[in-house]
PDB file of N, CA and C in Angstrom:
ATOM      1  N   UNK A   1      85.040 246.859  13.757  1.00  0.00           N
ATOM      2  CA  UNK A   1      86.241 247.622  13.866  1.00  0.00           C
ATOM      3  C   UNK A   1      87.601 246.937  14.156  1.00  0.00           C
ATOM      4  N   UNK A   2      88.886 246.697  13.172  1.00  0.00           N
ATOM      5  CA  UNK A   2      89.787 246.232  13.371  1.00  0.00           C
ATOM      6  C   UNK A   2      90.687 246.738  14.831  1.00  0.00           C
ATOM      7  N   UNK A   3      91.502 246.276  14.520  1.00  0.00           N
ATOM      8  CA  UNK A   3      92.912 246.787  16.050  1.00  0.00           C
ATOM      9  C   UNK A   3      93.368 247.939  15.137  1.00  0.00           C
ATOM     10  N   UNK A   4      93.542 248.737  15.525  1.00  0.00           N
ATOM     11  CA  UNK A   4      94.385 250.210  15.039  1.00  0.00           C
ATOM     12  C   UNK A   4      95.659 250.313  15.416  1.00  0.00           C
ATOM     13  N   UNK A   5      96.707 250.658  14.874  1.00  0.00           N
ATOM     14  CA  UNK A   5      98.432 250.957  15.328  1.00  0.00           C
ATOM     15  C   UNK A   5      97.951 251.905  16.406  1.00  0.00           C
ATOM     16  N   UNK A   6      98.715 251.564  17.590  1.00  0.00           N
ATOM     17  CA  UNK A   6      99.121 252.618  18.473  1.00  0.00           C
ATOM     18  C   UNK A   6      99.403 254.291  17.949  1.00  0.00           C
ATOM     19  N   UNK A   7     100.261 254.086  16.688  1.00  0.00           N
ATOM     20  CA  UNK A   7     100.560 255.531  15.962  1.00  0.00           C
ATOM     21  C   UNK A   7      99.489 256.162  15.739  1.00  0.00           C
ATOM     22  N   UNK A   8      98.520 255.305  15.043  1.00  0.00           N
ATOM     23  CA  UNK A   8      97.474 256.140  14.886  1.00  0.00           C
ATOM     24  C   UNK A   8      96.428 256.671  15.802  1.00  0.00           C
ATOM     25  N   UNK A   9      96.275 255.906  17.070  1.00  0.00           N
ATOM     26  CA  UNK A   9      96.049 256.179  18.278  1.00  0.00           C
ATOM     27  C   UNK A   9      96.388 258.018  18.758  1.00  0.00           C
ATOM     28  N   UNK A  10      98.094 257.263  18.651  1.00  0.00           N
ATOM     29  CA  UNK A  10      98.540 258.305  19.679  1.00  0.00           C
ATOM     30  C   UNK A  10      98.472 260.171  18.398  1.00  0.00           C
ATOM     31  N   UNK A  11      98.411 259.764  17.341  1.00  0.00           N
ATOM     32  CA  UNK A  11      97.877 261.107  16.267  1.00  0.00           C
ATOM     33  C   UNK A  11      96.651 261.422  16.550  1.00  0.00           C
ATOM     34  N   UNK A  12      95.620 260.419  16.704  1.00  0.00           N
ATOM     35  CA  UNK A  12      94.437 261.275  16.735  1.00  0.00           C
ATOM     36  C   UNK A  12      93.982 261.468  18.098  1.00  0.00           C
ATOM     37  N   UNK A  13      95.124 261.391  19.407  1.00  0.00           N
ATOM     38  CA  UNK A  13      94.767 261.726  20.601  1.00  0.00           C
ATOM     39  C   UNK A  13      95.612 263.690  20.518  1.00  0.00           C
ATOM     40  N   UNK A  14      96.694 263.616  19.682  1.00  0.00           N
ATOM     41  CA  UNK A  14      96.926 265.076  19.626  1.00  0.00           C
ATOM     42  C   UNK A  14      96.040 265.748  18.789  1.00  0.00           C
ATOM     43  N   UNK A  15      95.167 265.234  17.550  1.00  0.00           N
ATOM     44  CA  UNK A  15      94.228 266.411  17.383  1.00  0.00           C
ATOM     45  C   UNK A  15      93.234 266.529  17.972  1.00  0.00           C
ATOM     46  N   UNK A  16      92.799 265.732  18.774  1.00  0.00           N
ATOM     47  CA  UNK A  16      91.679 266.189  19.965  1.00  0.00           C
ATOM     48  C   UNK A  16      92.142 267.200  20.891  1.00  0.00           C
ATOM     49  N   UNK A  17      93.596 267.081  21.349  1.00  0.00           N
ATOM     50  CA  UNK A  17      93.986 267.338  22.448  1.00  0.00           C
ATOM     51  C   UNK A  17      94.797 269.286  21.820  1.00  0.00           C
ATOM     52  N   UNK A  18      94.701 269.275  20.496  1.00  0.00           N
ATOM     53  CA  UNK A  18      95.005 270.716  19.902  1.00  0.00           C
ATOM     54  C   UNK A  18      93.565 271.205  20.245  1.00  0.00           C
ATOM     55  N   UNK A  19      92.477 270.671  19.904  1.00  0.00           N
ATOM     56  CA  UNK A  19      91.166 271.079  19.677  1.00  0.00           C
ATOM     57  C   UNK A  19      90.674 271.704  21.036  1.00  0.00           C
ATOM     58  N   UNK A  20      90.444 270.600  22.336  1.00  0.00           N
ATOM     59  CA  UNK A  20      90.291 270.796  23.254  1.00  0.00           C
ATOM     60  C   UNK A  20      91.578 271.454  24.252  1.00  0.00           C
ATOM     61  N   UNK A  21      91.126 272.319  25.563  1.00  0.00           N
ATOM     62  CA  UNK A  21      92.570 272.520  26.532  1.00  0.00           C
ATOM     63  C   UNK A  21      92.999 271.141  27.064  1.00  0.00           C
ATOM     64  N   UNK A  22      92.149 270.867  27.620  1.00  0.00           N
ATOM     65  CA  UNK A  22      92.579 269.497  28.722  1.00  0.00           C
ATOM     66  C   UNK A  22      91.074 268.664  28.421  1.00  0.00           C
ATOM     67  N   UNK A  23      91.617 267.619  28.844  1.00  0.00           N
ATOM     68  CA  UNK A  23      90.254 266.333  28.514  1.00  0.00           C
ATOM     69  C   UNK A  23      91.183 265.529  29.488  1.00  0.00           C
ATOM     70  N   UNK A  24      89.785 264.326  30.091  1.00  0.00           N
ATOM     71  CA  UNK A  24      89.660 263.028  30.738  1.00  0.00           C
ATOM     72  C   UNK A  24      90.631 262.134  30.040  1.00  0.00           C
ATOM     73  N   UNK A  25      90.974 260.832  30.649  1.00  0.00           N
ATOM     74  CA  UNK A  25      91.163 259.710  29.787  1.00  0.00           C
ATOM     75  C   UNK A  25      89.961 259.426  29.060  1.00  0.00           C
ATOM     76  N   UNK A  26      88.985 259.302  29.832  1.00  0.00           N
ATOM     77  CA  UNK A  26      87.351 258.745  29.610  1.00  0.00           C
ATOM     78  C   UNK A  26      86.928 259.810  28.281  1.00  0.00           C
ATOM     79  N   UNK A  27      87.354 260.925  28.250  1.00  0.00           N
ATOM     80  CA  UNK A  27      86.240 262.015  27.356  1.00  0.00           C
ATOM     81  C   UNK A  27      87.542 261.597  25.888  1.00  0.00           C
ATOM     82  N   UNK A  28      88.608 261.186  26.266  1.00  0.00           N
ATOM     83  CA  UNK A  28      89.836 261.406  25.538  1.00  0.00           C
ATOM     84  C   UNK A  28      89.356 260.192  24.224  1.00  0.00           C
ATOM     85  N   UNK A  29      89.328 258.975  25.136  1.00  0.00           N
ATOM     86  CA  UNK A  29      88.694 257.665  24.301  1.00  0.00           C
ATOM     87  C   UNK A  29      87.575 257.405  23.926  1.00  0.00           C
ATOM     88  N   UNK A  30      86.591 258.303  24.248  1.00  0.00           N
ATOM     89  CA  UNK A  30      85.304 258.558  23.338  1.00  0.00           C
ATOM     90  C   UNK A  30      85.487 259.375  22.532  1.00  0.00           C
ATOM     91  N   UNK A  31      86.281 260.319  22.077  1.00  0.00           N
ATOM     92  CA  UNK A  31      86.264 260.845  21.046  1.00  0.00           C
ATOM     93  C   UNK A  31      87.112 260.328  20.426  1.00  0.00           C
ATOM     94  N   UNK A  32      87.977 259.374  20.563  1.00  0.00           N
ATOM     95  CA  UNK A  32      88.668 258.834  19.489  1.00  0.00           C
ATOM     96  C   UNK A  32      88.195 257.442  19.197  1.00  0.00           C
ATOM     97  N   UNK A  33      87.227 256.999  19.980  1.00  0.00           N
ATOM     98  CA  UNK A  33      86.404 256.011  19.767  1.00  0.00           C
ATOM     99  C   UNK A  33      87.478 254.606  19.851  1.00  0.00           C
ATOM    100  N   UNK A  34      88.426 254.740  21.055  1.00  0.00           N
ATOM    101  CA  UNK A  34      89.387 253.917  21.480  1.00  0.00           C
ATOM    102  C   UNK A  34      88.806 253.340  22.783  1.00  0.00           C
ATOM    103  N   UNK A  35      89.637 252.011  23.583  1.00  0.00           N
ATOM    104  CA  UNK A  35      89.226 251.066  24.211  1.00  0.00           C
ATOM    105  C   UNK A  35      90.070 252.705  25.514  1.00  0.00           C
ATOM    106  N   UNK A  36      89.614 252.792  26.855  1.00  0.00           N
ATOM    107  CA  UNK A  36      90.213 253.365  27.760  1.00  0.00           C
ATOM    108  C   UNK A  36      91.771 253.267  27.682  1.00  0.00           C
ATOM    109  N   UNK A  37      92.029 251.296  28.207  1.00  0.00           N
ATOM    110  CA  UNK A  37      93.361 251.068  28.559  1.00  0.00           C
ATOM    111  C   UNK A  37      94.484 251.289  27.359  1.00  0.00           C
ATOM    112  N   UNK A  38      94.219 251.544  25.830  1.00  0.00           N
ATOM    113  CA  UNK A  38      95.037 251.619  25.254  1.00  0.00           C
ATOM    114  C   UNK A  38      95.018 253.048  24.947  1.00  0.00           C
ATOM    115  N   UNK A  39      94.186 254.003  25.371  1.00  0.00           N
ATOM    116  CA  UNK A  39      94.172 255.697  25.198  1.00  0.00           C
ATOM    117  C   UNK A  39      95.209 255.626  26.401  1.00  0.00           C
ATOM    118  N   UNK A  40      95.075 254.810  27.778  1.00  0.00           N
ATOM    119  CA  UNK A  40      95.986 255.254  28.747  1.00  0.00           C
ATOM    120  C   UNK A  40      97.683 254.808  28.756  1.00  0.00           C
ATOM    121  N   UNK A  41      97.860 253.935  27.729  1.00  0.00           N
ATOM    122  CA  UNK A  41      99.134 253.357  27.123  1.00  0.00           C
ATOM    123  C   UNK A  41      99.968 254.223  26.148  1.00  0.00           C
ATOM    124  N   UNK A  42      99.343 254.880  25.343  1.00  0.00           N
ATOM    125  CA  UNK A  42      99.078 255.643  24.465  1.00  0.00           C
ATOM    126  C   UNK A  42      99.745 257.234  25.064  1.00  0.00           C
ATOM    127  N   UNK A  43      99.172 257.808  26.205  1.00  0.00           N
ATOM    128  CA  UNK A  43      99.213 258.793  26.880  1.00  0.00           C
ATOM    129  C   UNK A  43     100.341 258.816  27.484  1.00  0.00           C
ATOM    130  N   UNK A  44     100.224 257.704  28.590  1.00  0.00           N
ATOM    131  CA  UNK A  44     101.805 257.542  29.095  1.00  0.00           C
ATOM    132  C   UNK A  44     102.592 257.831  28.155  1.00  0.00           C
ATOM    133  N   UNK A  45     103.239 256.648  27.326  1.00  0.00           N
ATOM    134  CA  UNK A  45     104.005 257.071  26.143  1.00  0.00           C
ATOM    135  C   UNK A  45     104.436 258.245  26.180  1.00  0.00           C
ATOM    136  N   UNK A  46     102.883 259.132  25.793  1.00  0.00           N
ATOM    137  CA  UNK A  46     103.570 260.521  24.897  1.00  0.00           C
ATOM    138  C   UNK A  46     103.786 261.237  26.634  1.00  0.00           C
ATOM    139  N   UNK A  47     103.432 261.321  27.390  1.00  0.00           N
ATOM    140  CA  UNK A  47     103.946 261.924  28.674  1.00  0.00           C
ATOM    141  C   UNK A  47     105.673 261.651  29.024  1.00  0.00           C
ATOM    142  N   UNK A  48     105.770 260.145  28.875  1.00  0.00           N
ATOM    143  CA  UNK A  48     107.181 260.046  28.490  1.00  0.00           C
ATOM    144  C   UNK A  48     108.380 260.848  27.836  1.00  0.00           C
ATOM    145  N   UNK A  49     107.479 260.949  26.217  1.00  0.00           N
ATOM    146  CA  UNK A  49     108.294 261.265  25.350  1.00  0.00           C
ATOM    147  C   UNK A  49     108.472 262.913  25.346  1.00  0.00           C
ATOM    148  N   UNK A  50     107.480 263.660  26.512  1.00  0.00           N
ATOM    149  CA  UNK A  50     107.498 265.007  27.000  1.00  0.00           C
ATOM    150  C   UNK A  50     106.333 265.861  25.898  1.00  0.00           C
ATOM    151  N   UNK A  51     105.626 265.029  25.418  1.00  0.00           N
ATOM    152  CA  UNK A  51     104.424 265.433  24.488  1.00  0.00           C
ATOM    153  C   UNK A  51     103.101 266.041  25.354  1.00  0.00           C
ATOM    154  N   UNK A  52     102.730 265.891  26.380  1.00  0.00           N
ATOM    155  CA  UNK A  52     101.349 266.095  27.259  1.00  0.00           C
ATOM    156  C   UNK A  52     102.125 266.320  28.927  1.00  0.00           C
ATOM    157  N   UNK A  53     101.263 266.965  28.943  1.00  0.00           N
ATOM    158  CA  UNK A  53     101.365 267.209  30.803  1.00  0.00           C
ATOM    159  C   UNK A  53      99.847 266.395  31.438  1.00  0.00           C
ATOM    160  N   UNK A  54     100.290 265.922  32.706  1.00  0.00           N
ATOM    161  CA  UNK A  54      99.118 265.503  33.604  1.00  0.00           C
ATOM    162  C   UNK A  54      98.832 266.114  34.525  1.00  0.00           C
ATOM    163  N   UNK A  55      97.688 266.349  34.899  1.00  0.00           N
ATOM    164  CA  UNK A  55      97.421 266.931  36.302  1.00  0.00           C
ATOM    165  C   UNK A  55      96.010 265.805  36.526  1.00  0.00           C
ATOM    166  N   UNK A  56      96.051 266.030  37.951  1.00  0.00           N
ATOM    167  CA  UNK A  56      95.120 265.208  38.767  1.00  0.00           C
ATOM    168  C   UNK A  56      93.807 266.297  38.637  1.00  0.00           C
ATOM    169  N   UNK A  57      92.432 265.590  38.499  1.00  0.00           N
ATOM    170  CA  UNK A  57      91.055 266.355  38.180  1.00  0.00           C
ATOM    171  C   UNK A  57      90.489 266.071  40.000  1.00  0.00           C
ATOM    172  N   UNK A  58      89.465 265.572  39.745  1.00  0.00           N
ATOM    173  CA  UNK A  58      88.339 265.089  40.908  1.00  0.00           C
ATOM    174  C   UNK A  58      89.003 264.501  41.925  1.00  0.00           C
ATOM    175  N   UNK A  59      88.455 264.646  42.556  1.00  0.00           N
ATOM    176  CA  UNK A  59      88.596 263.018  43.812  1.00  0.00           C
ATOM    177  C   UNK A  59      87.340 262.467  44.270  1.00  0.00           C
ATOM    178  N   UNK A  60      87.509 261.318  43.412  1.00  0.00           N
ATOM    179  CA  UNK A  60      85.941 260.816  44.101  1.00  0.00           C
ATOM    180  C   UNK A  60      86.535 259.124  44.691  1.00  0.00           C
ATOM    181  N   UNK A  61      86.364 257.949  43.977  1.00  0.00           N
ATOM    182  CA  UNK A  61      86.517 256.852  44.486  1.00  0.00           C
ATOM    183  C   UNK A  61      88.055 256.637  44.030  1.00  0.00           C
ATOM    184  N   UNK A  62      87.785 257.344  42.789  1.00  0.00           N
ATOM    185  CA  UNK A  62      89.076 257.339  41.797  1.00  0.00           C
ATOM    186  C   UNK A  62      89.810 258.741  41.622  1.00  0.00           C
ATOM    187  N   UNK A  63      91.156 258.682  41.720  1.00  0.00           N
ATOM    188  CA  UNK A  63      91.366 260.181  40.727  1.00  0.00           C
ATOM    189  C   UNK A  63      91.473 260.550  39.500  1.00  0.00           C
ATOM    190  N   UNK A  64      90.789 261.332  38.951  1.00  0.00           N
ATOM    191  CA  UNK A  64      90.462 261.391  37.413  1.00  0.00           C
ATOM    192  C   UNK A  64      91.805 262.029  37.230  1.00  0.00           C
ATOM    193  N   UNK A  65      92.288 261.763  35.680  1.00  0.00           N
ATOM    194  CA  UNK A  65      93.518 262.051  35.421  1.00  0.00           C
ATOM    195  C   UNK A  65      93.346 262.968  34.348  1.00  0.00           C
ATOM    196  N   UNK A  66      93.531 264.397  33.830  1.00  0.00           N
ATOM    197  CA  UNK A  66      93.715 265.084  32.875  1.00  0.00           C
ATOM    198  C   UNK A  66      94.806 265.749  32.292  1.00  0.00           C
ATOM    199  N   UNK A  67      94.824 265.673  31.157  1.00  0.00           N
ATOM    200  CA  UNK A  67      96.134 265.631  30.402  1.00  0.00           C
ATOM    201  C   UNK A  67      95.937 266.840  29.279  1.00  0.00           C
ATOM    202  N   UNK A  68      96.422 267.417  28.499  1.00  0.00           N
ATOM    203  CA  UNK A  68      96.859 268.359  27.384  1.00  0.00           C
ATOM    204  C   UNK A  68      98.083 268.262  27.062  1.00  0.00           C
ATOM    205  N   UNK A  69      98.220 268.832  25.927  1.00  0.00           N
ATOM    206  CA  UNK A  69      99.250 268.870  25.254  1.00  0.00           C
ATOM    207  C   UNK A  69     100.300 270.204  25.827  1.00  0.00           C
ATOM    208  N   UNK A  70     101.762 269.780  25.717  1.00  0.00           N
ATOM    209  CA  UNK A  70     102.805 270.945  26.315  1.00  0.00           C
ATOM    210  C   UNK A  70     103.187 272.312  25.210  1.00  0.00           C
TER     211      UNK A  70
END
């Protein structure tokens, strides 16, 4: 699969989050079939624009980041 436009990734994230209440970065990236690094970049952009909310989930060796639409 070739490179995808970041805008396409953002649209896919919006579709996935509209169906689900709240998802982790890993779950979102698996659902849209994108690398988690790209997913994080898109989610950070969406957070700056005020499109998504973020909260902390489970705290193991790394804090889980959960995102939902506003």
